């Protein structure tokens, strides 16, 4: 399709505390699963772009890692990536959590935007989970900060209000040519996407047992003649005890992880997938500069 003078394109940085529903919202905007959704906080380590078209407008969503008080180096790098994404964006969309309210994390975000003189759009998410009077009080509390030009009440889960918000964002993008092919929904290379899917299963299936000490890498990717793909992944953990958890008794856990991840991958790639998982112990992988480059993060942050 050729572009017309109507064409618009821009970046929307999605900023919010962990667990407010940023990934769910991006997935709803885009209409496909591109970002990792998990009940466990802080699982988005990579800046994931979701891209969608609204008529002749291309909206590019930068799903930022949760903004919180960074302790470890990896956390600091994530926070730096999140804020630089916000600074470069055409619009900043702050996602608030109707259940959590204007809590500590939300206040930090609002204060930081205020200090930067940055205006933002507010989406109060999870309206399905709370009563109306609470929503109005919350909207008023956010509004007092003076940071927000517009406020939307949405449910990323049910889709309530999401279409209005999407249309509004599209109207506010600058005129200009599209920055990605029209049919592209994510700039995540397939290998990275595949690793994210497996990592999501790690979080979903192991929760408390395995903290943030695991990383997944796609080590090999082979296209087969029958149209299927053979994917080999390495799950890195920091200790032998963690390896034992991931493998499970008689390999039961890694089998379940592999099966669940494979199903997701087949759904996303629309083809048969042969997935092979191995677990390796790599002490202090969280301090390896190469890993930061792989994730598009700044080691020195
Ligand atoms: P992120 O950390 O901000 O990316 O949050 P996620 O998108 O991973 O969502 C965190 C949790 O909140 C998940 O369990 C979601 O299912 C849930 N969630 C997201 N949006 C909504 C919503 O609109 N309503 C309700 N009730 N739950 C939601
Ligand atoms: Mg997320």
PDB file of N, CA and C and ligand atoms in Angstrom, residues 16-25 27 35-44 63-64 66 95 97 99 125-129 154-159, ligand 1:
ATOM      1  N   UNK A  16       4.401   2.732  33.792  1.00  0.00           N
ATOM      2  CA  UNK A  16       3.566   2.380  34.938  1.00  0.00           C
ATOM      3  C   UNK A  16       4.309   1.474  35.883  1.00  0.00           C
ATOM      4  N   UNK A  17       3.816   1.390  37.089  1.00  0.00           N
ATOM      5  CA  UNK A  17       4.426   0.528  38.093  1.00  0.00           C
ATOM      6  C   UNK A  17       4.276  -0.931  37.652  1.00  0.00           C
ATOM      7  N   UNK A  18       5.066  -1.811  38.243  1.00  0.00           N
ATOM      8  CA  UNK A  18       4.924  -3.228  37.912  1.00  0.00           C
ATOM      9  C   UNK A  18       3.491  -3.698  38.167  1.00  0.00           C
ATOM     10  N   UNK A  19       2.997  -4.546  37.283  1.00  0.00           N
ATOM     11  CA  UNK A  19       1.708  -5.220  37.487  1.00  0.00           C
ATOM     12  C   UNK A  19       0.457  -4.385  37.247  1.00  0.00           C
ATOM     13  N   UNK A  20       0.613  -3.172  36.739  1.00  0.00           N
ATOM     14  CA  UNK A  20      -0.593  -2.355  36.516  1.00  0.00           C
ATOM     15  C   UNK A  20      -1.350  -2.786  35.261  1.00  0.00           C
ATOM     16  N   UNK A  21      -0.683  -3.580  34.415  1.00  0.00           N
ATOM     17  CA  UNK A  21      -1.368  -4.074  33.214  1.00  0.00           C
ATOM     18  C   UNK A  21      -0.833  -3.510  31.901  1.00  0.00           C
ATOM     19  N   UNK A  22       0.426  -3.070  31.888  1.00  0.00           N
ATOM     20  CA  UNK A  22       1.014  -2.489  30.679  1.00  0.00           C
ATOM     21  C   UNK A  22       1.078  -3.509  29.530  1.00  0.00           C
ATOM     22  N   UNK A  23       1.585  -4.688  29.846  1.00  0.00           N
ATOM     23  CA  UNK A  23       1.708  -5.705  28.786  1.00  0.00           C
ATOM     24  C   UNK A  23       0.342  -6.116  28.263  1.00  0.00           C
ATOM     25  N   UNK A  24      -0.600  -6.279  29.178  1.00  0.00           N
ATOM     26  CA  UNK A  24      -1.961  -6.648  28.778  1.00  0.00           C
ATOM     27  C   UNK A  24      -2.532  -5.586  27.844  1.00  0.00           C
ATOM     28  N   UNK A  25      -2.274  -4.318  28.166  1.00  0.00           N
ATOM     29  CA  UNK A  25      -2.790  -3.214  27.356  1.00  0.00           C
ATOM     30  C   UNK A  25      -2.153  -3.205  25.968  1.00  0.00           C
ATOM     31  N   UNK A  27      -0.917  -5.676  24.376  1.00  0.00           N
ATOM     32  CA  UNK A  27      -1.470  -6.804  23.627  1.00  0.00           C
ATOM     33  C   UNK A  27      -2.876  -6.501  23.113  1.00  0.00           C
ATOM     34  N   UNK A  35       3.773  -9.054  23.992  1.00  0.00           N
ATOM     35  CA  UNK A  35       4.485  -8.671  25.185  1.00  0.00           C
ATOM     36  C   UNK A  35       4.209  -9.717  26.259  1.00  0.00           C
ATOM     37  N   UNK A  36       5.083  -9.801  27.201  1.00  0.00           N
ATOM     38  CA  UNK A  36       4.956 -10.863  28.176  1.00  0.00           C
ATOM     39  C   UNK A  36       4.032 -10.441  29.315  1.00  0.00           C
ATOM     40  N   UNK A  37       2.978 -11.197  29.529  1.00  0.00           N
ATOM     41  CA  UNK A  37       2.046 -10.905  30.613  1.00  0.00           C
ATOM     42  C   UNK A  37       2.246 -11.949  31.700  1.00  0.00           C
ATOM     43  N   UNK A  38       2.390 -11.495  32.901  1.00  0.00           N
ATOM     44  CA  UNK A  38       2.624 -12.442  33.973  1.00  0.00           C
ATOM     45  C   UNK A  38       2.091 -11.901  35.271  1.00  0.00           C
ATOM     46  N   UNK A  39       1.563 -12.773  36.128  1.00  0.00           N
ATOM     47  CA  UNK A  39       1.069 -12.309  37.419  1.00  0.00           C
ATOM     48  C   UNK A  39       2.219 -11.909  38.344  1.00  0.00           C
ATOM     49  N   UNK A  40       3.429 -12.235  37.978  1.00  0.00           N
ATOM     50  CA  UNK A  40       4.559 -11.877  38.828  1.00  0.00           C
ATOM     51  C   UNK A  40       5.108 -10.528  38.363  1.00  0.00           C
ATOM     52  N   UNK A  41       5.448  -9.678  39.318  1.00  0.00           N
ATOM     53  CA  UNK A  41       5.915  -8.343  38.944  1.00  0.00           C
ATOM     54  C   UNK A  41       7.248  -8.403  38.212  1.00  0.00           C
ATOM     55  N   UNK A  42       7.478  -7.331  37.436  1.00  0.00           N
ATOM     56  CA  UNK A  42       8.805  -7.098  36.915  1.00  0.00           C
ATOM     57  C   UNK A  42       9.371  -8.229  36.061  1.00  0.00           C
ATOM     58  N   UNK A  43       8.609  -8.662  35.080  1.00  0.00           N
ATOM     59  CA  UNK A  43       9.169  -9.697  34.221  1.00  0.00           C
ATOM     60  C   UNK A  43       9.561  -9.154  32.857  1.00  0.00           C
ATOM     61  N   UNK A  44       9.250  -7.893  32.606  1.00  0.00           N
ATOM     62  CA  UNK A  44       9.592  -7.339  31.301  1.00  0.00           C
ATOM     63  C   UNK A  44      11.009  -6.795  31.347  1.00  0.00           C
ATOM     64  N   UNK A  63       6.829  -0.667  25.406  1.00  0.00           N
ATOM     65  CA  UNK A  63       6.391  -1.222  26.680  1.00  0.00           C
ATOM     66  C   UNK A  63       7.585  -1.218  27.619  1.00  0.00           C
ATOM     67  N   UNK A  64       7.591  -0.312  28.543  1.00  0.00           N
ATOM     68  CA  UNK A  64       8.774  -0.128  29.386  1.00  0.00           C
ATOM     69  C   UNK A  64       8.778  -1.101  30.555  1.00  0.00           C
ATOM     70  N   UNK A  66       9.017  -2.127  34.415  1.00  0.00           N
ATOM     71  CA  UNK A  66       8.441  -1.441  35.560  1.00  0.00           C
ATOM     72  C   UNK A  66       9.409  -0.437  36.160  1.00  0.00           C
ATOM     73  N   UNK A  95       0.042   4.358  32.877  1.00  0.00           N
ATOM     74  CA  UNK A  95      -1.009   3.409  33.238  1.00  0.00           C
ATOM     75  C   UNK A  95      -1.087   3.349  34.758  1.00  0.00           C
ATOM     76  N   UNK A  97      -3.278   1.940  38.234  1.00  0.00           N
ATOM     77  CA  UNK A  97      -3.994   0.729  38.638  1.00  0.00           C
ATOM     78  C   UNK A  97      -5.124   1.125  39.588  1.00  0.00           C
ATOM     79  N   UNK A  99      -7.038  -0.563  41.333  1.00  0.00           N
ATOM     80  CA  UNK A  99      -7.036  -1.304  42.600  1.00  0.00           C
ATOM     81  C   UNK A  99      -5.954  -0.787  43.537  1.00  0.00           C
ATOM     82  N   UNK A 125      -6.372   1.849  34.724  1.00  0.00           N
ATOM     83  CA  UNK A 125      -6.698   0.495  34.269  1.00  0.00           C
ATOM     84  C   UNK A 125      -7.380  -0.324  35.374  1.00  0.00           C
ATOM     85  N   UNK A 126      -7.941  -1.431  34.983  1.00  0.00           N
ATOM     86  CA  UNK A 126      -8.613  -2.382  35.882  1.00  0.00           C
ATOM     87  C   UNK A 126      -9.910  -1.800  36.458  1.00  0.00           C
ATOM     88  N   UNK A 127     -10.592  -0.982  35.658  1.00  0.00           N
ATOM     89  CA  UNK A 127     -11.851  -0.412  36.142  1.00  0.00           C
ATOM     90  C   UNK A 127     -12.895  -1.500  36.390  1.00  0.00           C
ATOM     91  N   UNK A 128     -12.671  -2.658  35.784  1.00  0.00           N
ATOM     92  CA  UNK A 128     -13.603  -3.777  36.016  1.00  0.00           C
ATOM     93  C   UNK A 128     -13.546  -4.274  37.455  1.00  0.00           C
ATOM     94  N   UNK A 129     -12.450  -3.947  38.144  1.00  0.00           N
ATOM     95  CA  UNK A 129     -12.226  -4.536  39.470  1.00  0.00           C
ATOM     96  C   UNK A 129     -12.635  -3.637  40.644  1.00  0.00           C
ATOM     97  N   UNK A 154     -10.067   2.615  31.729  1.00  0.00           N
ATOM     98  CA  UNK A 154     -10.049   1.436  30.856  1.00  0.00           C
ATOM     99  C   UNK A 154      -9.961   0.123  31.630  1.00  0.00           C
ATOM    100  N   UNK A 155     -10.245  -0.948  30.917  1.00  0.00           N
ATOM    101  CA  UNK A 155      -9.915  -2.283  31.399  1.00  0.00           C
ATOM    102  C   UNK A 155      -9.182  -2.992  30.270  1.00  0.00           C
ATOM    103  N   UNK A 156      -7.888  -3.169  30.472  1.00  0.00           N
ATOM    104  CA  UNK A 156      -7.096  -3.848  29.445  1.00  0.00           C
ATOM    105  C   UNK A 156      -7.553  -5.290  29.308  1.00  0.00           C
ATOM    106  N   UNK A 157      -8.116  -5.804  30.379  1.00  0.00           N
ATOM    107  CA  UNK A 157      -8.558  -7.198  30.392  1.00  0.00           C
ATOM    108  C   UNK A 157      -9.815  -7.390  29.539  1.00  0.00           C
ATOM    109  N   UNK A 158     -10.827  -6.555  29.770  1.00  0.00           N
ATOM    110  CA  UNK A 158     -12.086  -6.707  29.033  1.00  0.00           C
ATOM    111  C   UNK A 158     -12.092  -5.906  27.735  1.00  0.00           C
ATOM    112  N   UNK A 159     -11.171  -4.944  27.634  1.00  0.00           N
ATOM    113  CA  UNK A 159     -11.125  -4.111  26.439  1.00  0.00           C
ATOM    114  C   UNK A 159     -11.947  -2.845  26.581  1.00  0.00           C
TER     115      UNK A 159
HETATM  116  P1  LIG B   1       2.615  -5.134  33.668  1.00  0.00           P
HETATM  117  O1  LIG B   1       3.576  -5.627  34.697  1.00  0.00           O
HETATM  118  O2  LIG B   1       2.258  -3.708  33.914  1.00  0.00           O
HETATM  119  O3  LIG B   1       3.031  -5.386  32.271  1.00  0.00           O
HETATM  120  O4  LIG B   1       1.241  -5.939  33.933  1.00  0.00           O
HETATM  121  P2  LIG B   1       0.637  -7.198  33.181  1.00  0.00           P
HETATM  122  O5  LIG B   1       0.052  -6.790  31.878  1.00  0.00           O
HETATM  123  O6  LIG B   1       1.638  -8.296  33.188  1.00  0.00           O
HETATM  124  O7  LIG B   1      -0.596  -7.530  34.140  1.00  0.00           O
HETATM  125  C1  LIG B   1      -0.422  -7.800  35.515  1.00  0.00           C
HETATM  126  C2  LIG B   1      -1.659  -8.495  36.076  1.00  0.00           C
HETATM  127  O8  LIG B   1      -2.804  -7.620  36.056  1.00  0.00           O
HETATM  128  C3  LIG B   1      -2.062  -9.734  35.251  1.00  0.00           C
HETATM  129  O9  LIG B   1      -2.478 -10.733  36.145  1.00  0.00           O
HETATM  130  C4  LIG B   1      -3.213  -9.215  34.404  1.00  0.00           C
HETATM  131  O10 LIG B   1      -4.107 -10.230  34.029  1.00  0.00           O
HETATM  132  C5  LIG B   1      -3.876  -8.222  35.347  1.00  0.00           C
HETATM  133  N1  LIG B   1      -4.636  -7.183  34.615  1.00  0.00           N
HETATM  134  C6  LIG B   1      -4.198  -6.440  33.573  1.00  0.00           C
HETATM  135  N2  LIG B   1      -5.167  -5.603  33.135  1.00  0.00           N
HETATM  136  C7  LIG B   1      -6.243  -5.825  33.916  1.00  0.00           C
HETATM  137  C8  LIG B   1      -7.593  -5.270  33.950  1.00  0.00           C
HETATM  138  O11 LIG B   1      -7.987  -4.415  33.184  1.00  0.00           O
HETATM  139  N3  LIG B   1      -8.418  -5.748  34.934  1.00  0.00           N
HETATM  140  C9  LIG B   1      -8.031  -6.714  35.815  1.00  0.00           C
HETATM  141  N4  LIG B   1      -8.929  -7.119  36.717  1.00  0.00           N
HETATM  142  N5  LIG B   1      -6.789  -7.254  35.803  1.00  0.00           N
HETATM  143  C10 LIG B   1      -5.908  -6.832  34.862  1.00  0.00           C
END
